[in-house]
Structure formats: C-alpha cells, structure tokens
CSV table of C-alpha atoms and ligand atoms in Angstrom, one decimal:
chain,number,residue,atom,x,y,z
M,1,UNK,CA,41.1,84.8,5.3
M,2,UNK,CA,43.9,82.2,6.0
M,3,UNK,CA,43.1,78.6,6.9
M,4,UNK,CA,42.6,77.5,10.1
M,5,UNK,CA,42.5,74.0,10.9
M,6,UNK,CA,41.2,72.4,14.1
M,7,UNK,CA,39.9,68.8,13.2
M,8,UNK,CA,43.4,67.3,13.6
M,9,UNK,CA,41.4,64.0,15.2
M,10,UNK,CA,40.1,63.6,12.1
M,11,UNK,CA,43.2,63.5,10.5
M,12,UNK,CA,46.0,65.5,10.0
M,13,UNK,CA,48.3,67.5,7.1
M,14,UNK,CA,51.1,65.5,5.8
M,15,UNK,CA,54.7,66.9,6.9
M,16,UNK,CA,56.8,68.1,3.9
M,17,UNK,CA,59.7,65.6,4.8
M,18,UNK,CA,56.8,62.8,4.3
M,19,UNK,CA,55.6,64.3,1.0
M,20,UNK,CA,59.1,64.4,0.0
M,21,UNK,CA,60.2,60.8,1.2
M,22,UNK,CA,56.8,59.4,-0.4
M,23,UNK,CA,57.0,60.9,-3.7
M,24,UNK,CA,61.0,59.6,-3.9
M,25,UNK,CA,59.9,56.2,-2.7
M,26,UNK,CA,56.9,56.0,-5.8
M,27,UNK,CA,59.3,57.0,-8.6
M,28,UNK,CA,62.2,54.9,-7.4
M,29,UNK,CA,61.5,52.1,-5.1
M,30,UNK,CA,58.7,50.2,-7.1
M,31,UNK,CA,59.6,47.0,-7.0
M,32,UNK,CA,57.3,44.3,-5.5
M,33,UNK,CA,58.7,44.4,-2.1
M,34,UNK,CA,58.7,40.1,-2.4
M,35,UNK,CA,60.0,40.0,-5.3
M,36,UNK,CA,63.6,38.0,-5.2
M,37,UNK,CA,65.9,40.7,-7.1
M,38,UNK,CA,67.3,43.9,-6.5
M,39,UNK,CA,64.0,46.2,-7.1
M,40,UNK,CA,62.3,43.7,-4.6
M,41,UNK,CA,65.3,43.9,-1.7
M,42,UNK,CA,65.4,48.0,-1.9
M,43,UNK,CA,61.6,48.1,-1.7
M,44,UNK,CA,62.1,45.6,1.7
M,45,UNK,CA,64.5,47.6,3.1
M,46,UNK,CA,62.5,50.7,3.0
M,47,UNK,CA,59.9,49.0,4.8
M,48,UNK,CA,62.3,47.1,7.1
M,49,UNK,CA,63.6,50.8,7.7
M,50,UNK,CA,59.8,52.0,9.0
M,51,UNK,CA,59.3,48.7,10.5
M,52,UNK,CA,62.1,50.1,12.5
M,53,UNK,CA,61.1,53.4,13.6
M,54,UNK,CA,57.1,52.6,14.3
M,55,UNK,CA,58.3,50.0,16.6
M,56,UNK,CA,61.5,52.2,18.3
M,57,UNK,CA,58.4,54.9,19.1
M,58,UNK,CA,56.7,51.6,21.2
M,59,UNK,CA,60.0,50.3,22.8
M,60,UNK,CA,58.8,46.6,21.2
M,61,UNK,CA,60.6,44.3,18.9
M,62,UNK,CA,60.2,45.5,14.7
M,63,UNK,CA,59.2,41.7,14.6
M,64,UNK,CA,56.0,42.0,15.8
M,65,UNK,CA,54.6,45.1,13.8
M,66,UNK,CA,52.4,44.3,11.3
M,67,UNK,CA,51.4,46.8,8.6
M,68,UNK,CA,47.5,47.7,8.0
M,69,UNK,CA,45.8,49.8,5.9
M,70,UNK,CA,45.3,51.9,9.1
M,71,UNK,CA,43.4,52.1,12.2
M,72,UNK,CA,40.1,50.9,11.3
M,73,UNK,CA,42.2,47.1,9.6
M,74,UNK,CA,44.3,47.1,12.6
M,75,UNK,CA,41.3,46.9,14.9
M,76,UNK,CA,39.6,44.6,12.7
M,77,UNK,CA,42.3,42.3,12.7
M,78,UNK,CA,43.1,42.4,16.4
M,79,UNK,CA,39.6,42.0,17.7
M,80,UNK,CA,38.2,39.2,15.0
M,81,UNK,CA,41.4,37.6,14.8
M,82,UNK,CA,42.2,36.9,18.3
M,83,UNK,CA,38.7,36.1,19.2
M,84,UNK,CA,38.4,33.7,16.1
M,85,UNK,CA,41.1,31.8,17.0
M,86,UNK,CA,41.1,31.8,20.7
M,87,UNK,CA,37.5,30.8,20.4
M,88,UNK,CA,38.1,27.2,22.5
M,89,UNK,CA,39.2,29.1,25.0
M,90,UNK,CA,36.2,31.0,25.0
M,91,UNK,CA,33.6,33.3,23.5
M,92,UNK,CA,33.3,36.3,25.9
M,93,UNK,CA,34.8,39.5,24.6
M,94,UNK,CA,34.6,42.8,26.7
M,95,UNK,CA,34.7,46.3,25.5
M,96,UNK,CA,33.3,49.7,26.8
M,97,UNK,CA,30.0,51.4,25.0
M,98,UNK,CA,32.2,54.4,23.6
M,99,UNK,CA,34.6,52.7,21.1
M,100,UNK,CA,35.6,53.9,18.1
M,101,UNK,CA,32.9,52.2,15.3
M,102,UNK,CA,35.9,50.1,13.6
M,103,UNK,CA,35.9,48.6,17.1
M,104,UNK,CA,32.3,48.8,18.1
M,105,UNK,CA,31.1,47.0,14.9
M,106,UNK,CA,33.6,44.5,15.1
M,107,UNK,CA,32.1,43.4,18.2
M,108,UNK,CA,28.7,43.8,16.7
M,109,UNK,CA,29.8,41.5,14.0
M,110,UNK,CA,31.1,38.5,16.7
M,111,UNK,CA,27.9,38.2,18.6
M,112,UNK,CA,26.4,37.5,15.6
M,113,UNK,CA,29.2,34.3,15.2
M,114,UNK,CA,27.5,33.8,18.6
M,115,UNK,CA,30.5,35.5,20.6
M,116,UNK,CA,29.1,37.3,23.9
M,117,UNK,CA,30.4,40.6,24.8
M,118,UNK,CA,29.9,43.0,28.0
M,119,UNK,CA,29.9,46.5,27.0
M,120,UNK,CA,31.2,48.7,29.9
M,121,UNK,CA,29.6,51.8,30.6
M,122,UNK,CA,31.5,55.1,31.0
M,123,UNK,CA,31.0,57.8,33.5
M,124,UNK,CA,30.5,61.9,32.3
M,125,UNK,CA,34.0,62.0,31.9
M,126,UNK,CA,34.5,58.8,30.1
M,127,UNK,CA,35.8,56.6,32.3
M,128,UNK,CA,35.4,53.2,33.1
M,129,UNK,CA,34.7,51.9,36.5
M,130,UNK,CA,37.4,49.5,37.1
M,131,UNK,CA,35.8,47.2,39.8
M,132,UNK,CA,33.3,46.4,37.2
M,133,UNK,CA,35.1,45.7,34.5
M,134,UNK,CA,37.7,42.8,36.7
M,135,UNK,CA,33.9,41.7,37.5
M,136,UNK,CA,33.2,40.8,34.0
M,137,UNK,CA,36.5,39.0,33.3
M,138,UNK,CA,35.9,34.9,34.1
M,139,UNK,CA,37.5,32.0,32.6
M,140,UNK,CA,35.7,32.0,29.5
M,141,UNK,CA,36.8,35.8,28.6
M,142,UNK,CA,39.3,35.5,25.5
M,143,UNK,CA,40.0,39.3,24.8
M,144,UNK,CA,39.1,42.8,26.0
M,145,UNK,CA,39.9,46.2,24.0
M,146,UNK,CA,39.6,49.8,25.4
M,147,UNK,CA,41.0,52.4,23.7
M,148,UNK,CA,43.3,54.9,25.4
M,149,UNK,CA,42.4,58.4,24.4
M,150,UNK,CA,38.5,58.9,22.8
M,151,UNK,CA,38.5,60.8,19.7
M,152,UNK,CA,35.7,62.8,20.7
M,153,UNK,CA,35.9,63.9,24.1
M,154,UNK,CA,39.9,62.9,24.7
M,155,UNK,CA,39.0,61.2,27.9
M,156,UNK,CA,42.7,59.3,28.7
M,157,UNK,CA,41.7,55.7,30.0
M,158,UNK,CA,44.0,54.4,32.7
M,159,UNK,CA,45.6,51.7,31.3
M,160,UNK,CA,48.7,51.3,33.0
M,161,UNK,CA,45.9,50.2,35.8
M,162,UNK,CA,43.6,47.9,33.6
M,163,UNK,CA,46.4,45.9,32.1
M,164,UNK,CA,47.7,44.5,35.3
M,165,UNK,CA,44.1,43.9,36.5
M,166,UNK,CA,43.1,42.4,33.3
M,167,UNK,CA,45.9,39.7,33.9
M,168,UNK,CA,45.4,39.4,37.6
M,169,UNK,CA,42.2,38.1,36.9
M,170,UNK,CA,42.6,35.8,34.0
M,171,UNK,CA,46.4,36.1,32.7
M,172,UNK,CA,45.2,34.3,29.7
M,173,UNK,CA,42.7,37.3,28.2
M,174,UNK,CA,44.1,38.7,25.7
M,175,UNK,CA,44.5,43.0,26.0
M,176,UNK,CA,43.8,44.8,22.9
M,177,UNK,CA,44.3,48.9,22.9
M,178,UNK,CA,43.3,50.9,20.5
M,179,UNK,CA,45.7,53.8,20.1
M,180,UNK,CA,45.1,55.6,17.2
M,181,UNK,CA,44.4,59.1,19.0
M,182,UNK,CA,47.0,59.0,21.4
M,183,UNK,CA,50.4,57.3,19.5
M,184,UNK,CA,53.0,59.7,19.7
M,185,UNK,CA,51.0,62.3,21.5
M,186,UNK,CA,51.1,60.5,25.2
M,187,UNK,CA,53.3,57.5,26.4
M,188,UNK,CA,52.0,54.7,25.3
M,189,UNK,CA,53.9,51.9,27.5
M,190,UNK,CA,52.7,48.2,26.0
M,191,UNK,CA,54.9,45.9,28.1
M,192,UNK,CA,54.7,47.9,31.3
M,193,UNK,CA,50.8,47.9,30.3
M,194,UNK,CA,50.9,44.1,29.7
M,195,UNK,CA,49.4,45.0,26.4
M,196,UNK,CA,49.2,42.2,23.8
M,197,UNK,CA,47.9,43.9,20.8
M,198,UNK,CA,47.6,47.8,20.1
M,199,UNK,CA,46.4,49.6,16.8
M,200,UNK,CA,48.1,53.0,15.5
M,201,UNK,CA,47.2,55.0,12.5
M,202,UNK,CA,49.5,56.9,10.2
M,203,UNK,CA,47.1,60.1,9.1
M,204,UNK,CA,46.4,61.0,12.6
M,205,UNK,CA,50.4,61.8,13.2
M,206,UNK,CA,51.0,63.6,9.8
M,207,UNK,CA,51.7,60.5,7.7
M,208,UNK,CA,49.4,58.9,4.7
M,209,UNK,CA,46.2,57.6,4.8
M,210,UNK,CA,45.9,54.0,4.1
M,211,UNK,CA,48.6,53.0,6.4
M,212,UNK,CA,48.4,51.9,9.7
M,213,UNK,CA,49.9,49.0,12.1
M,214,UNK,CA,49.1,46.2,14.8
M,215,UNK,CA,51.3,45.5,17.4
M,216,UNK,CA,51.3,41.8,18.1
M,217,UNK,CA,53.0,40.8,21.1
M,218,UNK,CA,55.5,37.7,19.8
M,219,UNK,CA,52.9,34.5,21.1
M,220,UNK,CA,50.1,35.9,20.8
M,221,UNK,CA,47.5,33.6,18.5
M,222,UNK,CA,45.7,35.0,15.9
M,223,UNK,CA,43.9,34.5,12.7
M,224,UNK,CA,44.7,36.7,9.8
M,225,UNK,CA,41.8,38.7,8.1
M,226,UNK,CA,43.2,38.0,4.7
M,227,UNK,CA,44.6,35.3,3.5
M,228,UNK,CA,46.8,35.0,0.3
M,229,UNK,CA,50.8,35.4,-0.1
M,230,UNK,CA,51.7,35.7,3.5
M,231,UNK,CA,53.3,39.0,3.7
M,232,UNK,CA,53.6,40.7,6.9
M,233,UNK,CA,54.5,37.5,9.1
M,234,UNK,CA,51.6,35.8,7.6
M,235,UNK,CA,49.2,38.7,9.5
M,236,UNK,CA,48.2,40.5,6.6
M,237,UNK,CA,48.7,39.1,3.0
M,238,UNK,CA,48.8,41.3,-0.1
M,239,UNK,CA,51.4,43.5,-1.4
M,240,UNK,CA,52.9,46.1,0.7
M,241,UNK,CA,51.6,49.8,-0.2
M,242,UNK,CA,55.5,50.9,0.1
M,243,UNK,CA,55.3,54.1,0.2
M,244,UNK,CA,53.0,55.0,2.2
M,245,UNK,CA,54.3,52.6,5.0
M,246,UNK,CA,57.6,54.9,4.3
M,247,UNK,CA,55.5,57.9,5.2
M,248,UNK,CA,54.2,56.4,8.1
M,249,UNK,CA,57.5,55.4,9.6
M,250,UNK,CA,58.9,58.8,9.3
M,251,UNK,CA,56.2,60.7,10.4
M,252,UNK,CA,56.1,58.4,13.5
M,253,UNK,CA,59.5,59.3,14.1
M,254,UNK,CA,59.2,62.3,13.3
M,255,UNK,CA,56.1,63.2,15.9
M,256,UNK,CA,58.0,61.4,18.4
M,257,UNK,CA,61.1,63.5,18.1
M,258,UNK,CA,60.4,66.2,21.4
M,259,UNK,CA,57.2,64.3,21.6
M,260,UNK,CA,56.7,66.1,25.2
M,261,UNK,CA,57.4,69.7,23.8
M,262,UNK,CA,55.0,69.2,21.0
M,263,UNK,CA,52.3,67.6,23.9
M,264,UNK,CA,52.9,70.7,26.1
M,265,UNK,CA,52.0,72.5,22.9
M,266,UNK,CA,48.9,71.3,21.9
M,267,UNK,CA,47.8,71.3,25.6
M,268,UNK,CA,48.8,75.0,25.7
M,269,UNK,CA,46.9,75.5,22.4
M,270,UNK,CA,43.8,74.3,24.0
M,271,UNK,CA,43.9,75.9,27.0
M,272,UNK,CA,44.4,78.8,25.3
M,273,UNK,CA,41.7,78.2,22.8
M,274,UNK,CA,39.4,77.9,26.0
M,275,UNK,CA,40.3,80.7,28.0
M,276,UNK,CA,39.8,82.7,24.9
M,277,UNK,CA,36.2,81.6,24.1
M,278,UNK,CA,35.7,81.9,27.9
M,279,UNK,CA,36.7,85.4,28.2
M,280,UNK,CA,33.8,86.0,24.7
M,281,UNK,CA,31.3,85.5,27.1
M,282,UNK,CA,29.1,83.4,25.6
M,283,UNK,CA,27.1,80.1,27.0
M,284,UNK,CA,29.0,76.7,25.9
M,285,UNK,CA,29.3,73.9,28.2
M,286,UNK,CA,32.4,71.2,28.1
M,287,UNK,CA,31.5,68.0,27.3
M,288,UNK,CA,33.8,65.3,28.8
M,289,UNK,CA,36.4,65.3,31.2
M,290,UNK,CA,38.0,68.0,32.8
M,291,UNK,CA,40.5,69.8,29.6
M,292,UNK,CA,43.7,69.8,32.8
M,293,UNK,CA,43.1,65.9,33.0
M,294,UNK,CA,42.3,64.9,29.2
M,295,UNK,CA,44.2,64.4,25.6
M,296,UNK,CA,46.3,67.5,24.8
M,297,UNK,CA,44.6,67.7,21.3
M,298,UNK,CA,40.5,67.1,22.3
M,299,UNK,CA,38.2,69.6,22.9
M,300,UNK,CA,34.5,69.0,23.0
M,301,UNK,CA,32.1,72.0,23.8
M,302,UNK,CA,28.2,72.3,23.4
M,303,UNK,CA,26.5,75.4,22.3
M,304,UNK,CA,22.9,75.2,23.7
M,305,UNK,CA,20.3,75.8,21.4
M,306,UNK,CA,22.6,76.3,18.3
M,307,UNK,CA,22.8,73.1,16.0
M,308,UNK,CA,26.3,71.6,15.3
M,309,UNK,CA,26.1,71.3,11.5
M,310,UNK,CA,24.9,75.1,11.2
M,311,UNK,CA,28.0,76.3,13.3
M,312,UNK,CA,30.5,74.3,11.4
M,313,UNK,CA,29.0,75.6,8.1
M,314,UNK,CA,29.5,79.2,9.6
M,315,UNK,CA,32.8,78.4,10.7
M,316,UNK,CA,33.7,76.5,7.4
M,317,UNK,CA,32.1,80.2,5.5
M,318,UNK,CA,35.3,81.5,7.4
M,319,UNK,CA,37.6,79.1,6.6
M,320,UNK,CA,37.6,77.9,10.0
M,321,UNK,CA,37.3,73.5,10.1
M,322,UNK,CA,35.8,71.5,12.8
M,323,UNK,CA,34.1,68.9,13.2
M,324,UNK,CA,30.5,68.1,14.8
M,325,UNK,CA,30.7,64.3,16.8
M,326,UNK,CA,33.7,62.1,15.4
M,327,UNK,CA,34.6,62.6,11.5
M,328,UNK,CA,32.7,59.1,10.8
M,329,UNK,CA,29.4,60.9,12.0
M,330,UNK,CA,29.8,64.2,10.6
M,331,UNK,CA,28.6,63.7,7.4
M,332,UNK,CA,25.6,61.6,8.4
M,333,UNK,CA,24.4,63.8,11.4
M,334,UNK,CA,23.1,61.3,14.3
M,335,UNK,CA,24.1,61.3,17.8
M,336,UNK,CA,26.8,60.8,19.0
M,337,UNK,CA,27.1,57.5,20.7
M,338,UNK,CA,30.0,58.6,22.8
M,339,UNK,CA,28.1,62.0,23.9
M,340,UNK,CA,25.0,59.9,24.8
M,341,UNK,CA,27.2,57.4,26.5
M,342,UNK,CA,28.5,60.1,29.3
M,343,UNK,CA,25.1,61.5,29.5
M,344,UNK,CA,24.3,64.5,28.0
M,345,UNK,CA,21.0,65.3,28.2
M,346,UNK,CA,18.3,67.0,25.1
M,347,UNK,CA,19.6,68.7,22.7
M,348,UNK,CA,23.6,69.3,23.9
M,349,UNK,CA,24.5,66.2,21.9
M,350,UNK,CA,23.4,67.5,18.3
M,351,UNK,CA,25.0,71.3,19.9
M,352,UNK,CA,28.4,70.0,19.7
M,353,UNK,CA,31.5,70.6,18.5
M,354,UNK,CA,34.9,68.4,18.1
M,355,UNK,CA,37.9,71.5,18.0
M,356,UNK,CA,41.0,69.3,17.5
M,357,UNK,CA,44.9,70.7,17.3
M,358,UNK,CA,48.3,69.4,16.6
M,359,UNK,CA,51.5,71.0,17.4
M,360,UNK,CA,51.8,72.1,13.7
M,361,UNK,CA,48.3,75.0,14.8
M,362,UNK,CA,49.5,78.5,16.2
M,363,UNK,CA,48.4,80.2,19.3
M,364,UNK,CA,47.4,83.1,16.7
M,365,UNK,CA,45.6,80.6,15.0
M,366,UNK,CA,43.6,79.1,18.2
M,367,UNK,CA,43.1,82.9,19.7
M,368,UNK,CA,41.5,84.1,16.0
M,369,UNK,CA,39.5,80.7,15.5
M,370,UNK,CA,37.9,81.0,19.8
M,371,UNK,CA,37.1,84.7,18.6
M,372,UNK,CA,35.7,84.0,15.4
M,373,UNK,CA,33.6,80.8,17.2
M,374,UNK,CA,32.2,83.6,19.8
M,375,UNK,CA,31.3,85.7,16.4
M,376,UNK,CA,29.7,83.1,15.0
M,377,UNK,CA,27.2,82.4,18.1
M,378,UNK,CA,26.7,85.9,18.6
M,379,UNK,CA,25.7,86.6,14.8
M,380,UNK,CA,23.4,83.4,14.5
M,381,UNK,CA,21.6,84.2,18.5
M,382,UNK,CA,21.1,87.7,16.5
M,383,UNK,CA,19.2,86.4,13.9
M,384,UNK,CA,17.2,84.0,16.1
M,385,UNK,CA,15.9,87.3,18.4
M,386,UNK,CA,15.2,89.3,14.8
E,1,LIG,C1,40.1,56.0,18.2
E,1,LIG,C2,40.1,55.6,16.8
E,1,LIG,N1,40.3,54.4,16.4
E,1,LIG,C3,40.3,54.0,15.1
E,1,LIG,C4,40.2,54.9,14.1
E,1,LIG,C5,40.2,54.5,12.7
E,1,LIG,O1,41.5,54.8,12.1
E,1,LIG,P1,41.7,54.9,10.5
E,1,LIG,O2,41.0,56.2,10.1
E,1,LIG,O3,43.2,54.9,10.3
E,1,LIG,O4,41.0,53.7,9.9
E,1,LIG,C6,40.0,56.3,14.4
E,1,LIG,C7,39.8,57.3,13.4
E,1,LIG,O5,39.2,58.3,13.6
E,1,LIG,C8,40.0,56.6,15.8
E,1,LIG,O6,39.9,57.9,16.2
C-alpha cells in the first residue's frame, strides 16, 4: 500500500527544489559565512538572498529577521529575551493555557526568575476571551505571546483584534506571536497586527529542520540567548547553518507562491476527509472549533472508547501516519494539555487523533485514509464484542 501522510503539523516532506538548492549550497557554498574573502561573501549572499524572501512572505524589512534553529529557539529567544531585558519595566508576562511547550515552558522557566504570568483560559473552541485578557494588561505587563493557529486543534486566534487592544491598553507591552502553524498557510499581517516579535519554522512549510526565524520589529529591546560572535544582528551568535537557512528561504517562498490556492486546498482536503469518515458511519466527535471556521490543515477527532496510540499503530500497520495529541506528546502518551484546556471530558482526550494535510496530500489520498480510519474502528469495535 502506498504512503499516506497526514501529520503535516508535525512537520512536513522537503520540496525537491529545496533538496536540490540544499545539497548545491553544502558542496559549494561552505565558506564561513563571516569570513572576510570570497568563500565567506558567497556564503552571505545566499543567506542575504533567504533573508530576503522569509521576510518578502511578512511584508517587513530583511533587517529585522533573525535566523533560529526553528520554532522552539525562536520562541525561546522572544519570550526570555524581551522579558529579561525589559524587566525594569516590569515582570508581568501574559500568555494563554494552550501554548505550544517551547512557549509554555519558557514561561514556566521566568516565574521561577520571579517573573509573574497570567495564563488565559480558552473556550471549547480555543479561543480566548478578549475582555479578560485587556483586564490582565496593567503597567507593569512587559510582553504577551498567543499563538495564532494551535497545532492541535487549529483554532485561528484573532489577532488582528488583540494587537490593537494589547497597545490600547499599555502601548508599551511588547506582542509576541507564535506563528509556526500558520506562516504561509493564512495571512499573517505583523504591522497591521501591531506585532513586535513573531516566530516561524522552516519544516512545517516543506523546508529543513533546524531552521527557523524571529521577527524583531526594528526598536524592539532584547537580550540575546547566546552570546559569542554576534552574528545575526547580535540576536543569535554562532555560525550560520547555510544551508539549511537556504532551504528555508525557498521553501517560504515557494509555499507562499498561490498561497490562497494551496489554502483552499488543504481546507477542501479536510472537508473532504470529514465528510468521508462522516458518511462511514461510525461515532467520532470533533474536538475544537468548528472545521468551516479553523486552520485549513487541523483536524482533531475523538474516537470514544478506542485509545489513540492503538489506532495510530493500526493506521501506521497500513501505512497510514497521524498523530495522537501534538508530535511532542506522541511518544510519551499523556494528556493533552490543549484537549484538557477546552474541556473534554473522560476518556475523549487519550481517544484522539491529530489528522494534518498540506497541499502536497491528494483528495485520493484523504478519501482512502477517512475509509481506511472507518476500517480500522470497525475491525478493533469487532474484536472488543468477540
Ligand atoms: C505552534 C508551534 N510552535 C512552536 C513549535 C516548535 O517549532 P520547531 O519544531 O521548529 O522547534 C511547533 C512545532 O510543532 C508548533 O506547532
């Protein structure tokens, strides 16, 4: 049986131009992209050139992109070095309950440098309640992240609306978005947002892993994680992984070439993943938001009385990949913070399953994997009644 792959929010398969432009890159651009002669100026340019293109996909200056190792350094650095430095200011930090961990921990790791943060709760289809959260902004409020679509249940958080209410009530708290699930697969807007800092990830978008980037908007004070040669405006010393921040840029530019076409077609995908699995007739409920109103790529379903790990296994048996909860949980089965946090009762949490596409999945491919996800159920509820 051919592969099907649906846990494209855990990360994603390389595009060929990528493999091609990285492999070129390794054999002939190795110079130390400091370095003073010619080696070190063509290696420069080849970052300067995906400096470029990450920041052309964000309509911001190529000035204020810094290069990470990915998602997980990008939060790191935005969240402990903004709070670290702006820590006169103030030491309260707000966030919601449902973060990603790279974000959560963070967090975690401040209060215990005696920061204070509010955790905002989120509603059963993982939204925030916006009133609340302009309540917890006072003076002393230095930074808030949310992200913008959760990789587990693709709730889309409204922050063309929280920006602007951020600054209303304190224009100097700084507005951190995590982006990593939704760059290049929904508008992401960060002046009109009155965003100050926002983290993307290369391997969700068909690029490397190990390459990622921070969006710092130019004035914005912050403390670097690492400290050493200076590269990447002082943000992020050590020397550049070249080409893999090549394969980033084009694959950024690359995803964001017909970006709405391949959005329609990962929203059609899943639609027509679920009408599929609806018409099987089994029992699955739909955890999170409405499918019309969320992420085109995030589907979350519970199978009662079935556990998570068993059905992937099954699925896996037909070459068929998912995930149970978020990839970082999947290996280590516990709940799922983010399915707790919107309330789902007994065992629903632990009965769930992450299907995830990208534009690169076919409808055949969707139809054959809902069928095949029906099968499974109906083959395992057998051996239950034997
Ligand atoms: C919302 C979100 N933030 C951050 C990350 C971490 O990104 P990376 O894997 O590039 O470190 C992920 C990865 O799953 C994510 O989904």
């Amino acid at each position: 049986m051919k592969e099907i792959y649906l846990d494209n929010s855990a990360t994603t398969p390389l595009y060929s131009e990528v493999i091609d432009l990285m492999n070129r890159v390794q054999e002939q651009v190795f110079g130390n992209p400091s370095a003073m002669h010619e080696k070190g100026i063509a290696a420069e340019k080849v970052i300067d050139t995906a400096r470029r293109q990450v920041a052309r996909v964000l309509a911001v200056s190529d000035q204020e992109i810094v290069f990470t190792s990915g998602g997980t350094e990008a939060n790191n650095l935005a969240i402990c070095g903004s709070a670290r430095r702006n820590r006169k200011r103030g030491s309260h930090l707000i966030t919601t309950v449902f973060e990603h961990p790279s974000v959560l921990n963070c967090f975690r790791y401040l209060e215990r440098e005696g920061f204070t943060v509010s955790y905002l709760p989120v509603n059963q289809d993982g939204l925030i309640d916006l009133e609340m959260l302009q309540c917890e902004i006072t003076s002393a409020t230095t930074l808030v992240s949310i992200m913008h679509v959760n990789n587990e249940i693709g709730s889309v958080l409204p922050l063309a609306a929280i920006g602007p209410l951020i600054k209303i009530k304190n224009p100097r708290t700084l507005f951190h978005l995590d982006a990593v699930q939704s760059f290049t697969k929904l508008p992401v807007d960060p002046l009109g947002w009155q965003a100050d800092l926002i983290s993307c990830s290369s391997h969700k978008i068909h690029g490397p892993k190990g390459a990622g980037c921070l969006w710092i908007r130019k004035g914005t004070l912050m403390d670097p994680l690492f400290h050493g040669g200076g590269q990447e405006l002082g943000m992020r010393s050590g020397t550049e992984n070249t080409a893999a921040i090549a394969g980033f840029g084009l694959a950024a530019q690359l995803s964001e070439n017909d970006q709405r076409d391949k959005t329609a077609k990962m929203m059609s995908l899943k639609t027509a993943f679920l009408r599929e699995i609806e018409k099987q007739g089994i029992t699955f409920v739909i955890n999170g938001p409405n499918p019309d109103n969320a992420a085109p790529h995030i589907l979350n379903l519970a199978f009662p009385g079935f556990k998570a790990e068993l059905l992937l296994h099954s699925l896996e048996e037909k070459k068929i990949y998912v995930s149970a909860g978020s990839a970082c949980h999947s290996r280590h089965p516990k709940p799922s913070h983010v399915l707790n946090a919107i309330g789902l009762q007994d065992d629903l949490p632990a009965s769930s399953l992450r299907f995830s596409f990208s534009a690169l999945n076919s409808l055949a491919e969707v139809t054959l994997a809902a069928h095949e996800t029906a099968d499974t159920i109906r083959h395992l509820k057998s051996l239950i009644n034997q």
